[in-house]
mmCIF file of C-alpha atoms in Angstrom:
data_model
loop_
_atom_site.group_PDB
_atom_site.id
_atom_site.type_symbol
_atom_site.label_atom_id
_atom_site.label_comp_id
_atom_site.label_asym_id
_atom_site.label_seq_id
_atom_site.Cartn_x
_atom_site.Cartn_y
_atom_site.Cartn_z
ATOM 1 C CA UNK R 1 42.603 -125.724 205.175
ATOM 2 C CA UNK R 2 40.264 -127.341 203.266
ATOM 3 C CA UNK R 3 41.037 -130.744 201.833
ATOM 4 C CA UNK R 4 42.378 -130.345 198.242
ATOM 5 C CA UNK R 5 39.422 -131.799 196.474
ATOM 6 C CA UNK R 6 37.202 -128.622 198.019
ATOM 7 C CA UNK R 7 39.828 -126.146 197.281
ATOM 8 C CA UNK R 8 39.951 -126.898 193.786
ATOM 9 C CA UNK R 9 36.033 -127.280 193.844
ATOM 10 C CA UNK R 10 35.748 -123.725 194.895
ATOM 11 C CA UNK R 11 38.115 -122.792 191.714
ATOM 12 C CA UNK R 12 36.137 -124.812 189.399
ATOM 13 C CA UNK R 13 32.740 -123.398 190.298
ATOM 14 C CA UNK R 14 34.962 -119.674 190.029
ATOM 15 C CA UNK R 15 36.124 -120.782 186.636
ATOM 16 C CA UNK R 16 32.560 -121.731 185.354
ATOM 17 C CA UNK R 17 30.991 -118.536 186.642
ATOM 18 C CA UNK R 18 33.473 -116.474 184.100
ATOM 19 C CA UNK R 19 33.349 -118.522 181.188
ATOM 20 C CA UNK R 20 31.124 -116.280 179.392
ATOM 21 C CA UNK R 21 33.374 -113.062 180.451
ATOM 22 C CA UNK R 22 35.185 -111.235 177.631
ATOM 23 C CA UNK R 23 38.876 -112.193 176.578
ATOM 24 C CA UNK R 24 41.580 -109.835 175.628
ATOM 25 C CA UNK R 25 40.631 -108.177 172.036
ATOM 26 C CA UNK R 26 40.092 -110.673 169.189
ATOM 27 C CA UNK R 27 42.697 -110.167 166.431
ATOM 28 C CA UNK R 28 39.679 -108.816 164.107
ATOM 29 C CA UNK R 29 40.021 -105.771 165.988
ATOM 30 C CA UNK R 30 42.922 -102.999 166.177
ATOM 31 C CA UNK R 31 45.906 -104.098 168.012
ATOM 32 C CA UNK R 32 45.473 -103.120 171.576
ATOM 33 C CA UNK R 33 49.208 -102.550 173.116
ATOM 34 C CA UNK R 34 47.941 -103.129 176.470
ATOM 35 C CA UNK R 35 46.594 -106.090 175.634
ATOM 36 C CA UNK R 36 49.587 -107.255 173.522
ATOM 37 C CA UNK R 37 52.177 -106.286 176.319
ATOM 38 C CA UNK R 38 49.950 -108.484 179.220
ATOM 39 C CA UNK R 39 48.710 -111.085 177.248
ATOM 40 C CA UNK R 40 49.999 -111.795 173.740
ATOM 41 C CA UNK R 41 52.991 -114.643 173.726
ATOM 42 C CA UNK R 42 53.660 -114.167 170.184
ATOM 43 C CA UNK R 43 53.113 -117.954 169.681
ATOM 44 C CA UNK R 44 56.282 -118.605 171.696
ATOM 45 C CA UNK R 45 54.674 -121.911 172.974
ATOM 46 C CA UNK R 46 56.825 -123.158 170.147
ATOM 47 C CA UNK R 47 59.851 -122.771 172.440
ATOM 48 C CA UNK R 48 58.225 -122.927 176.035
ATOM 49 C CA UNK R 49 55.932 -125.909 175.548
ATOM 50 C CA UNK R 50 57.441 -127.452 172.503
ATOM 51 C CA UNK R 51 61.112 -127.604 173.020
ATOM 52 C CA UNK R 52 61.644 -126.663 176.401
ATOM 53 C CA UNK R 53 58.435 -128.637 178.010
ATOM 54 C CA UNK R 54 57.971 -126.199 180.453
ATOM 55 C CA UNK R 55 53.931 -127.041 180.641
ATOM 56 C CA UNK R 56 55.461 -130.380 182.068
ATOM 57 C CA UNK R 57 57.560 -128.792 184.768
ATOM 58 C CA UNK R 58 55.333 -126.132 185.783
ATOM 59 C CA UNK R 59 52.364 -128.479 186.219
ATOM 60 C CA UNK R 60 54.596 -129.700 189.412
ATOM 61 C CA UNK R 61 55.253 -126.493 190.932
ATOM 62 C CA UNK R 62 53.147 -125.109 193.767
ATOM 63 C CA UNK R 63 51.779 -121.652 194.450
ATOM 64 C CA UNK R 64 53.869 -121.260 197.151
ATOM 65 C CA UNK R 65 57.234 -122.240 194.978
ATOM 66 C CA UNK R 66 55.999 -120.051 192.114
ATOM 67 C CA UNK R 67 55.878 -117.216 194.233
ATOM 68 C CA UNK R 68 59.483 -117.903 195.825
ATOM 69 C CA UNK R 69 60.681 -117.587 192.416
ATOM 70 C CA UNK R 70 59.263 -114.136 192.141
ATOM 71 C CA UNK R 71 56.101 -115.181 189.866
ATOM 72 C CA UNK R 72 53.027 -112.845 190.426
ATOM 73 C CA UNK R 73 49.256 -113.050 190.872
ATOM 74 C CA UNK R 74 47.253 -110.602 189.516
ATOM 75 C CA UNK R 75 44.413 -110.405 192.031
ATOM 76 C CA UNK R 76 42.171 -108.700 189.663
ATOM 77 C CA UNK R 77 42.171 -111.396 187.635
ATOM 78 C CA UNK R 78 40.436 -113.658 190.459
ATOM 79 C CA UNK R 79 36.935 -114.335 191.056
ATOM 80 C CA UNK R 80 35.448 -113.140 194.491
ATOM 81 C CA UNK R 81 35.134 -116.672 196.021
ATOM 82 C CA UNK R 82 38.650 -117.407 195.120
ATOM 83 C CA UNK R 83 40.164 -113.711 196.622
ATOM 84 C CA UNK R 84 37.589 -114.931 199.917
ATOM 85 C CA UNK R 85 39.099 -118.392 199.777
ATOM 86 C CA UNK R 86 42.782 -117.160 199.837
ATOM 87 C CA UNK R 87 41.857 -114.432 202.555
ATOM 88 C CA UNK R 88 40.620 -117.131 204.793
ATOM 89 C CA UNK R 89 43.446 -119.303 204.423
ATOM 90 C CA UNK R 90 41.402 -122.363 202.582
ATOM 91 C CA UNK R 91 43.291 -122.405 199.121
ATOM 92 C CA UNK R 92 46.270 -124.773 199.583
ATOM 93 C CA UNK R 93 49.127 -123.256 198.288
ATOM 94 C CA UNK R 94 51.414 -126.045 198.423
ATOM 95 C CA UNK R 95 49.289 -127.925 195.900
ATOM 96 C CA UNK R 96 50.522 -127.977 192.310
ATOM 97 C CA UNK R 97 47.003 -128.378 190.932
ATOM 98 C CA UNK R 98 46.072 -124.859 192.098
ATOM 99 C CA UNK R 99 48.727 -123.187 190.102
ATOM 100 C CA UNK R 100 47.072 -125.016 186.984
ATOM 101 C CA UNK R 101 43.708 -123.677 188.129
ATOM 102 C CA UNK R 102 45.645 -120.022 188.559
ATOM 103 C CA UNK R 103 46.882 -120.262 185.086
ATOM 104 C CA UNK R 104 43.285 -121.028 184.090
ATOM 105 C CA UNK R 105 42.149 -117.819 185.538
ATOM 106 C CA UNK R 106 44.746 -116.082 183.635
ATOM 107 C CA UNK R 107 45.805 -114.907 186.794
ATOM 108 C CA UNK R 108 49.731 -115.134 186.619
ATOM 109 C CA UNK R 109 51.442 -112.388 185.707
ATOM 110 C CA UNK R 110 53.188 -112.891 182.224
ATOM 111 C CA UNK R 111 52.444 -116.909 181.876
ATOM 112 C CA UNK R 112 49.740 -117.738 179.276
ATOM 113 C CA UNK R 113 48.634 -121.371 179.720
ATOM 114 C CA UNK R 114 45.867 -123.498 178.270
ATOM 115 C CA UNK R 115 44.252 -126.239 180.113
ATOM 116 C CA UNK R 116 42.203 -128.803 179.335
ATOM 117 C CA UNK R 117 38.814 -129.793 180.809
ATOM 118 C CA UNK R 118 39.926 -132.489 182.718
ATOM 119 C CA UNK R 119 42.255 -129.841 184.688
ATOM 120 C CA UNK R 120 45.673 -130.676 182.846
ATOM 121 C CA UNK R 121 47.921 -128.219 181.311
ATOM 122 C CA UNK R 122 48.832 -128.594 178.055
ATOM 123 C CA UNK R 123 50.826 -125.769 176.803
ATOM 124 C CA UNK R 124 52.424 -122.583 178.340
ATOM 125 C CA UNK R 125 53.910 -119.290 176.625
ATOM 126 C CA UNK R 126 55.047 -116.146 178.115
ATOM 127 C CA UNK R 127 54.540 -112.496 177.442
ATOM 128 C CA UNK R 128 56.236 -109.085 177.766
ATOM 129 C CA UNK R 129 54.642 -108.806 181.179
ATOM 130 C CA UNK R 130 56.913 -111.730 183.068
ATOM 131 C CA UNK R 131 59.976 -109.626 183.060
ATOM 132 C CA UNK R 132 58.519 -105.939 182.970
ATOM 133 C CA UNK R 133 55.590 -106.118 185.258
ATOM 134 C CA UNK R 134 55.090 -106.818 189.237
ATOM 135 C CA UNK R 135 52.144 -106.281 191.354
ATOM 136 C CA UNK R 136 51.748 -103.827 194.270
ATOM 137 C CA UNK R 137 51.325 -106.741 196.888
ATOM 138 C CA UNK R 138 48.236 -105.258 197.967
ATOM 139 C CA UNK R 139 46.586 -108.626 198.783
ATOM 140 C CA UNK R 140 49.919 -110.606 199.933
ATOM 141 C CA UNK R 141 53.597 -110.504 198.946
ATOM 142 C CA UNK R 142 53.604 -111.633 195.246
ATOM 143 C CA UNK R 143 49.788 -111.030 195.027
ATOM 144 C CA UNK R 144 48.349 -107.882 194.166
ATOM 145 C CA UNK R 145 47.584 -105.364 191.394
ATOM 146 C CA UNK R 146 49.461 -105.118 188.106
ATOM 147 C CA UNK R 147 52.286 -102.610 188.154
ATOM 148 C CA UNK R 148 53.032 -102.548 184.153
ATOM 149 C CA UNK R 149 56.672 -101.299 183.473
ATOM 150 C CA UNK R 150 58.065 -102.307 186.368
ATOM 151 C CA UNK R 151 61.179 -104.537 186.454
ATOM 152 C CA UNK R 152 60.286 -107.784 188.279
ATOM 153 C CA UNK R 153 63.437 -107.586 190.615
ATOM 154 C CA UNK R 154 62.601 -111.033 192.617
ATOM 155 C CA UNK R 155 61.893 -112.911 189.200
ATOM 156 C CA UNK R 156 64.608 -115.743 188.621
ATOM 157 C CA UNK R 157 64.345 -116.328 185.321
ATOM 158 C CA UNK R 158 67.185 -118.472 185.214
ATOM 159 C CA UNK R 159 65.894 -120.862 188.219
ATOM 160 C CA UNK R 160 62.494 -121.143 185.994
ATOM 161 C CA UNK R 161 64.296 -122.009 182.591
ATOM 162 C CA UNK R 162 66.286 -124.670 185.005
ATOM 163 C CA UNK R 163 62.962 -126.481 185.620
ATOM 164 C CA UNK R 164 62.942 -127.572 181.840
ATOM 165 C CA UNK R 165 63.378 -131.361 181.595
ATOM 166 C CA UNK R 166 65.437 -130.857 178.499
ATOM 167 C CA UNK R 167 68.299 -129.047 179.245
ATOM 168 C CA UNK R 168 71.790 -130.391 180.311
ATOM 169 C CA UNK R 169 73.206 -130.033 183.710
ATOM 170 C CA UNK R 170 75.678 -127.558 182.513
ATOM 171 C CA UNK R 171 73.326 -125.478 181.020
ATOM 172 C CA UNK R 172 71.174 -125.527 184.167
ATOM 173 C CA UNK R 173 74.063 -124.487 186.321
ATOM 174 C CA UNK R 174 74.367 -121.245 184.248
ATOM 175 C CA UNK R 175 70.890 -120.427 184.554
ATOM 176 C CA UNK R 176 70.751 -120.786 188.151
ATOM 177 C CA UNK R 177 73.812 -118.612 188.448
ATOM 178 C CA UNK R 178 71.701 -115.470 187.210
ATOM 179 C CA UNK R 179 69.830 -114.865 190.430
ATOM 180 C CA UNK R 180 66.768 -112.754 190.961
ATOM 181 C CA UNK R 181 66.196 -110.062 188.388
ATOM 182 C CA UNK R 182 68.792 -110.903 185.892
ATOM 183 C CA UNK R 183 68.683 -112.317 182.254
ATOM 184 C CA UNK R 184 71.346 -112.610 179.722
ATOM 185 C CA UNK R 185 70.043 -111.582 176.542
ATOM 186 C CA UNK R 186 73.217 -112.339 174.665
ATOM 187 C CA UNK R 187 73.672 -115.933 175.812
ATOM 188 C CA UNK R 188 71.489 -117.873 173.478
ATOM 189 C CA UNK R 189 68.568 -117.147 170.583
ATOM 190 C CA UNK R 190 66.009 -119.421 169.456
ATOM 191 C CA UNK R 191 65.519 -119.480 165.913
ATOM 192 C CA UNK R 192 61.918 -121.265 165.740
ATOM 193 C CA UNK R 193 63.534 -124.808 166.080
ATOM 194 C CA UNK R 194 66.591 -124.677 168.015
ATOM 195 C CA UNK R 195 68.235 -122.973 171.135
ATOM 196 C CA UNK R 196 71.745 -121.514 169.333
ATOM 197 C CA UNK R 197 74.266 -120.685 171.929
ATOM 198 C CA UNK R 198 75.717 -117.075 171.176
ATOM 199 C CA UNK R 199 78.474 -116.459 173.760
ATOM 200 C CA UNK R 200 79.902 -117.805 176.779
ATOM 201 C CA UNK R 201 80.351 -117.689 179.787
ATOM 202 C CA UNK R 202 77.066 -116.109 180.735
ATOM 203 C CA UNK R 203 76.962 -112.430 181.475
ATOM 204 C CA UNK R 204 73.371 -111.961 183.022
ATOM 205 C CA UNK R 205 72.310 -108.442 183.308
ATOM 206 C CA UNK R 206 69.531 -106.481 185.456
ATOM 207 C CA UNK R 207 66.125 -106.662 184.237
ATOM 208 C CA UNK R 208 65.303 -103.011 183.485
ATOM 209 C CA UNK R 209 62.076 -101.181 184.112
ATOM 210 C CA UNK R 210 60.177 -99.981 180.984
ATOM 211 C CA UNK R 211 58.223 -97.007 182.455
ATOM 212 C CA UNK R 212 59.293 -93.071 181.194
ATOM 213 C CA UNK R 213 60.776 -94.143 178.201
ATOM 214 C CA UNK R 214 58.919 -91.135 176.059
ATOM 215 C CA UNK R 215 61.497 -89.216 174.121
ATOM 216 C CA UNK R 216 64.506 -91.191 175.222
ATOM 217 C CA UNK R 217 64.962 -93.159 171.672
ATOM 218 C CA UNK R 218 67.663 -95.870 172.697
ATOM 219 C CA UNK R 219 66.337 -97.709 175.521
ATOM 220 C CA UNK R 220 69.055 -100.847 175.937
ATOM 221 C CA UNK R 221 72.035 -100.654 177.763
ATOM 222 C CA UNK R 222 74.363 -100.431 174.820
ATOM 223 C CA UNK R 223 71.883 -98.878 172.659
ATOM 224 C CA UNK R 224 71.622 -100.968 169.714
ATOM 225 C CA UNK R 225 68.503 -99.283 168.495
ATOM 226 C CA UNK R 226 65.324 -97.826 169.192
ATOM 227 C CA UNK R 227 62.832 -99.146 171.853
ATOM 228 C CA UNK R 228 61.062 -101.671 168.537
ATOM 229 C CA UNK R 229 64.231 -102.821 167.436
ATOM 230 C CA UNK R 230 65.134 -104.435 170.947
ATOM 231 C CA UNK R 231 61.111 -105.384 171.611
ATOM 232 C CA UNK R 232 61.746 -107.549 167.961
ATOM 233 C CA UNK R 233 64.968 -109.210 169.309
ATOM 234 C CA UNK R 234 63.656 -110.204 172.352
ATOM 235 C CA UNK R 235 60.254 -111.257 171.085
ATOM 236 C CA UNK R 236 61.606 -113.439 168.280
ATOM 237 C CA UNK R 237 65.154 -114.483 169.372
ATOM 238 C CA UNK R 238 64.682 -114.367 173.387
ATOM 239 C CA UNK R 239 61.204 -115.273 173.973
ATOM 240 C CA UNK R 240 60.888 -117.440 171.181
ATOM 241 C CA UNK R 241 58.008 -115.795 169.220
ATOM 242 C CA UNK R 242 56.972 -116.802 165.669
ATOM 243 C CA UNK R 243 58.577 -113.898 163.904
ATOM 244 C CA UNK R 244 61.622 -112.567 162.244
ATOM 245 C CA UNK R 245 64.448 -110.583 163.278
ATOM 246 C CA UNK R 246 68.049 -109.642 161.263
ATOM 247 C CA UNK R 247 70.935 -107.708 162.280
ATOM 248 C CA UNK R 248 74.025 -108.499 160.862
ATOM 249 C CA UNK R 249 76.061 -106.582 163.314
ATOM 250 C CA UNK R 250 75.489 -109.343 165.793
ATOM 251 C CA UNK R 251 75.131 -112.316 163.183
ATOM 252 C CA UNK R 252 71.306 -112.806 163.934
ATOM 253 C CA UNK R 253 69.041 -113.852 161.084
ATOM 254 C CA UNK R 254 65.935 -115.725 162.102
ATOM 255 C CA UNK R 255 62.926 -116.018 159.513
ATOM 256 C CA UNK R 256 59.343 -117.190 160.328
ATOM 257 C CA UNK R 257 56.361 -116.676 158.523
ATOM 258 C CA UNK R 258 53.900 -115.545 159.328
ATOM 259 C CA UNK R 259 55.531 -112.846 161.456
ATOM 260 C CA UNK R 260 53.413 -112.341 164.638
ATOM 261 C CA UNK R 261 55.679 -110.144 166.468
ATOM 262 C CA UNK R 262 56.882 -107.324 163.768
ATOM 263 C CA UNK R 263 52.930 -106.006 162.930
ATOM 264 C CA UNK R 264 52.348 -105.627 166.898
ATOM 265 C CA UNK R 265 55.432 -103.268 167.637
ATOM 266 C CA UNK R 266 53.800 -99.912 166.998
ATOM 267 C CA UNK R 267 50.673 -100.580 169.349
ATOM 268 C CA UNK R 268 53.490 -102.151 171.727
ATOM 269 C CA UNK R 269 55.490 -99.091 171.721
ATOM 270 C CA UNK R 270 52.442 -96.991 171.849
ATOM 271 C CA UNK R 271 51.786 -98.660 175.437
ATOM 272 C CA UNK R 272 55.118 -98.573 176.292
ATOM 273 C CA UNK R 273 55.476 -95.065 176.021
ATOM 274 C CA UNK R 274 52.392 -94.377 178.104
ATOM 275 C CA UNK R 275 53.727 -95.842 181.125
ATOM 276 C CA UNK R 276 54.738 -93.092 183.286
ATOM 277 C CA UNK R 277 57.649 -92.870 185.838
ATOM 278 C CA UNK R 278 56.339 -93.485 189.701
ATOM 279 C CA UNK R 279 56.824 -90.531 191.931
ATOM 280 C CA UNK R 280 58.968 -91.344 194.641
ATOM 281 C CA UNK R 281 57.314 -92.214 197.794
ATOM 282 C CA UNK R 282 56.563 -89.230 200.244
ATOM 283 C CA UNK R 283 58.645 -89.443 203.177
ATOM 284 C CA UNK R 284 61.702 -91.264 201.199
ATOM 285 C CA UNK R 285 63.820 -88.793 200.759
ATOM 286 C CA UNK R 286 65.146 -85.584 202.875
ATOM 287 C CA UNK R 287 63.705 -82.625 200.693
ATOM 288 C CA UNK R 288 66.212 -80.100 202.250
ATOM 289 C CA UNK R 289 69.035 -82.608 201.324
ATOM 290 C CA UNK R 290 67.977 -83.470 198.104
ATOM 291 C CA UNK R 291 68.042 -79.478 197.394
ATOM 292 C CA UNK R 292 71.569 -79.395 198.122
ATOM 293 C CA UNK R 293 72.042 -82.765 196.047
ATOM 294 C CA UNK R 294 70.750 -81.168 193.098
ATOM 295 C CA UNK R 295 72.875 -78.447 193.116
ATOM 296 C CA UNK R 296 75.772 -80.670 193.150
ATOM 297 C CA UNK R 297 74.318 -83.090 190.263
ATOM 298 C CA UNK R 298 74.406 -79.948 188.128
ATOM 299 C CA UNK R 299 77.586 -78.413 189.534
ATOM 300 C CA UNK R 300 80.519 -80.205 191.455
ATOM 301 C CA UNK R 301 79.810 -83.687 191.124
ATOM 302 C CA UNK R 302 79.280 -83.138 187.295
ATOM 303 C CA UNK R 303 76.689 -85.714 186.851
ATOM 304 C CA UNK R 304 74.458 -83.420 184.327
ATOM 305 C CA UNK R 305 77.571 -83.493 181.885
ATOM 306 C CA UNK R 306 76.011 -86.852 180.704
ATOM 307 C CA UNK R 307 72.815 -86.964 182.586
ATOM 308 C CA UNK R 308 71.303 -83.940 181.083
ATOM 309 C CA UNK R 309 67.789 -83.207 182.525
ATOM 310 C CA UNK R 310 64.806 -83.590 182.077
ATOM 311 C CA UNK R 311 65.118 -87.347 180.612
ATOM 312 C CA UNK R 312 68.632 -87.522 182.725
ATOM 313 C CA UNK R 313 70.735 -88.946 179.596
ATOM 314 C CA UNK R 314 72.573 -87.879 176.544
ATOM 315 C CA UNK R 315 71.981 -90.320 174.198
ATOM 316 C CA UNK R 316 70.035 -88.588 171.778
ATOM 317 C CA UNK R 317 72.357 -85.381 171.953
ATOM 318 C CA UNK R 318 74.513 -86.445 168.927
ATOM 319 C CA UNK R 319 74.579 -84.683 165.641
ATOM 320 C CA UNK R 320 72.307 -87.398 164.323
ATOM 321 C CA UNK R 321 69.413 -88.055 166.119
ATOM 322 C CA UNK R 322 69.188 -91.377 164.285
ATOM 323 C CA UNK R 323 72.066 -92.518 166.044
ATOM 324 C CA UNK R 324 72.775 -92.657 169.701
ATOM 325 C CA UNK R 325 75.644 -91.045 171.419
ATOM 326 C CA UNK R 326 77.406 -93.859 173.148
ATOM 327 C CA UNK R 327 80.408 -94.059 175.829
ATOM 328 C CA UNK R 328 83.215 -96.302 175.724
ATOM 329 C CA UNK R 329 83.243 -98.687 178.837
ATOM 330 C CA UNK R 330 86.784 -97.148 180.035
ATOM 331 C CA UNK R 331 84.753 -93.566 180.167
ATOM 332 C CA UNK R 332 82.460 -94.814 182.429
ATOM 333 C CA UNK R 333 84.337 -97.409 184.728
ATOM 334 C CA UNK R 334 81.987 -100.174 183.292
ATOM 335 C CA UNK R 335 82.872 -104.072 182.775
ATOM 336 C CA UNK R 336 83.511 -103.969 178.655
ATOM 337 C CA UNK R 337 82.421 -107.565 178.232
ATOM 338 C CA UNK R 338 78.741 -107.476 177.725
ATOM 339 C CA UNK R 339 78.983 -104.162 175.142
ATOM 340 C CA UNK R 340 81.424 -106.162 173.459
ATOM 341 C CA UNK R 341 78.645 -108.832 172.929
ATOM 342 C CA UNK R 342 76.166 -106.197 171.343
ATOM 343 C CA UNK R 343 75.992 -104.547 168.116
ATOM 344 C CA UNK R 344 77.618 -101.184 169.245
ATOM 345 C CA UNK R 345 80.411 -102.173 171.924
ATOM 346 C CA UNK R 346 79.533 -99.058 173.744
ATOM 347 C CA UNK R 347 77.370 -98.004 176.707
ATOM 348 C CA UNK R 348 74.756 -95.842 176.643
ATOM 349 C CA UNK R 349 73.850 -93.040 179.621
ATOM 350 C CA UNK R 350 71.530 -94.586 181.679
ATOM 351 C CA UNK R 351 68.117 -92.583 181.939
ATOM 352 C CA UNK R 352 67.533 -91.785 185.688
ATOM 353 C CA UNK R 353 64.122 -92.332 186.625
ATOM 354 C CA UNK R 354 62.479 -94.001 189.906
ATOM 355 C CA UNK R 355 65.903 -94.879 191.476
ATOM 356 C CA UNK R 356 64.199 -95.524 194.406
ATOM 357 C CA UNK R 357 62.374 -98.253 193.111
ATOM 358 C CA UNK R 358 65.189 -100.654 191.601
ATOM 359 C CA UNK R 359 68.152 -101.185 193.110
ATOM 360 C CA UNK R 360 70.621 -102.637 191.860
ATOM 361 C CA UNK R 361 72.335 -100.045 189.670
ATOM 362 C CA UNK R 362 74.597 -100.730 186.465
ATOM 363 C CA UNK R 363 73.915 -102.799 183.938
ATOM 364 C CA UNK R 364 75.294 -105.804 185.719
ATOM 365 C CA UNK R 365 74.007 -104.946 189.024
ATOM 366 C CA UNK R 366 77.750 -103.971 190.078
ATOM 367 C CA UNK R 367 76.387 -100.984 192.638
ATOM 368 C CA UNK R 368 73.982 -102.187 195.299
ATOM 369 C CA UNK R 369 72.444 -98.939 196.468
ATOM 370 C CA UNK R 370 72.586 -95.517 195.290
ATOM 371 C CA UNK R 371 75.716 -94.947 197.723
ATOM 372 C CA UNK R 372 77.558 -97.319 195.917
ATOM 373 C CA UNK R 373 76.924 -95.447 192.478
ATOM 374 C CA UNK R 374 78.090 -91.893 193.953
ATOM 375 C CA UNK R 375 80.979 -93.628 195.396
ATOM 376 C CA UNK R 376 81.853 -94.875 192.086
ATOM 377 C CA UNK R 377 81.973 -92.297 190.166
ATOM 378 C CA UNK R 378 83.786 -90.115 193.016
ATOM 379 C CA UNK R 379 86.717 -92.511 192.640
ATOM 380 C CA UNK R 380 86.506 -92.861 188.932
ATOM 381 C CA UNK R 381 86.328 -88.991 188.213
ATOM 382 C CA UNK R 382 88.479 -88.077 191.618
ATOM 383 C CA UNK R 383 85.939 -85.836 192.479
ATOM 384 C CA UNK R 384 86.863 -86.176 196.188
ATOM 385 C CA UNK R 385 83.257 -85.322 197.415
ATOM 386 C CA UNK R 386 83.018 -85.138 201.070
ATOM 387 C CA UNK R 387 80.798 -87.500 202.948
ATOM 388 C CA UNK R 388 78.145 -85.027 203.257
ATOM 389 C CA UNK R 389 78.075 -84.392 199.380
ATOM 390 C CA UNK R 390 77.616 -87.916 198.593
ATOM 391 C CA UNK R 391 75.028 -88.256 201.278
ATOM 392 C CA UNK R 392 73.262 -85.250 199.578
ATOM 393 C CA UNK R 393 73.415 -86.574 196.087
ATOM 394 C CA UNK R 394 71.777 -89.615 197.279
ATOM 395 C CA UNK R 395 68.755 -88.066 198.759
ATOM 396 C CA UNK R 396 68.532 -86.074 195.303
ATOM 397 C CA UNK R 397 68.947 -89.355 193.190
ATOM 398 C CA UNK R 398 66.086 -90.818 195.361
ATOM 399 C CA UNK R 399 63.614 -87.924 193.738
ATOM 400 C CA UNK R 400 64.293 -88.866 190.140
#
C-alpha cells in the first residue's frame, strides 16, 4: 500500500476534479423522489450532529470498520482514479481519514457528511437509503452499485448509534443487542431537541425491503397507516428530520417549523412505488417442485386465504379500503408485544415479495429461513404437511 499521505493525495486530486460536477437537484426544481431518497437528510443533522455528535465518532472509524458494520460504498460515486487505486490496493482501508474523504465524495450510502477544506468532518446526517438500500457487491463486499429498496440486512444500526459519545452505557448495551438488520422504531423518538424514551425493553424488528409496494396501501408490520404515514413518522421521530408528525393513538406529537419532511412525501412515495420487486435468480429454485408448491399454497396449505395473489396480502380486502384488514397476534402465532406498542395493536398479512432475498422472516426475525416459516404455520394450523410438501412450498416461496 502507498503511504497514507499519498493515498489522500489521490483522493484530493479526485475531489478537485469533480468539484464542478452537478449535485442533487436544487430546491428550486420540482422534488425528485430518487434524490430525496438517496441524499435528503430533512435537516436531521440536528440529531446526528448536534445531539449525538456522530460526526466526532465517524471521523475515527476506518473504511474497513465501516464496512464491517454494514455501511456501503457506492462505486459509481467514486472517480476513476479512486477506483483504480482501490483495485490496486493503494487505498488504506484502515485509515479513518479515508472514510472522511469517501463522505466528501458522497459515496457512503445513506450518510451525508460535510467536510471542511482542511479535511475535518463537521457534520453528518442520514437519508432513507441508509436502511433501505444496499449495493450489489460488484466491486468488493460492501462496495458496488446501489440497489434502492433492498433492506440492508447486514447493517448494524444499533452498533453505529452506540458509537455516539453522549449516550450512557445502559442505552448503548440495548443498542448493541439489536444486531445486524434490525431496528426498534418504538424505542424512542426525537422531538427536535431531545431523545425521548417510548418503550422498554427494546424490541427490535427486521428492517424491511421497500420494493414492490405498489397497490399494497399499508406497508408496516402493524398497518398503522399508508406508506407516507410511516415515512413521516420515521423521517421526523426516528431519523430526526426537521418536520412535524402527530398521532394521538401512540401519544406522539412533534411540531417543527419549517417542515422539511411533509412537502417531500409525495415525491418520495412516487419513487418508492416505482421500485420493482427483483426476480428470483435463475437456478435458485426447482421449477417442478415450485409448481407443486404453488398448488399447495392455493390448496391444502391454505396460505392464499390471507396471502391473496397477486400482492400476496389481504390488507386491502376489508369492507373499507381506507382501513387495513389486520389480524390478532394470536391468530398468526406472533409475539404480541411489538404490536401492543403500535397504533393498531394488530399485525397485517405480510405481502410476499422477493422472499429469496431477505431472510430472516417475520417482524422480529423469528424464522431463520423459509423452511422455518412453513414449519411455523404447519404447527399453528395443524396442517400435517409431509416433508416433501413442505419442501415444495419452500421452492414456490423462493419464486415470489
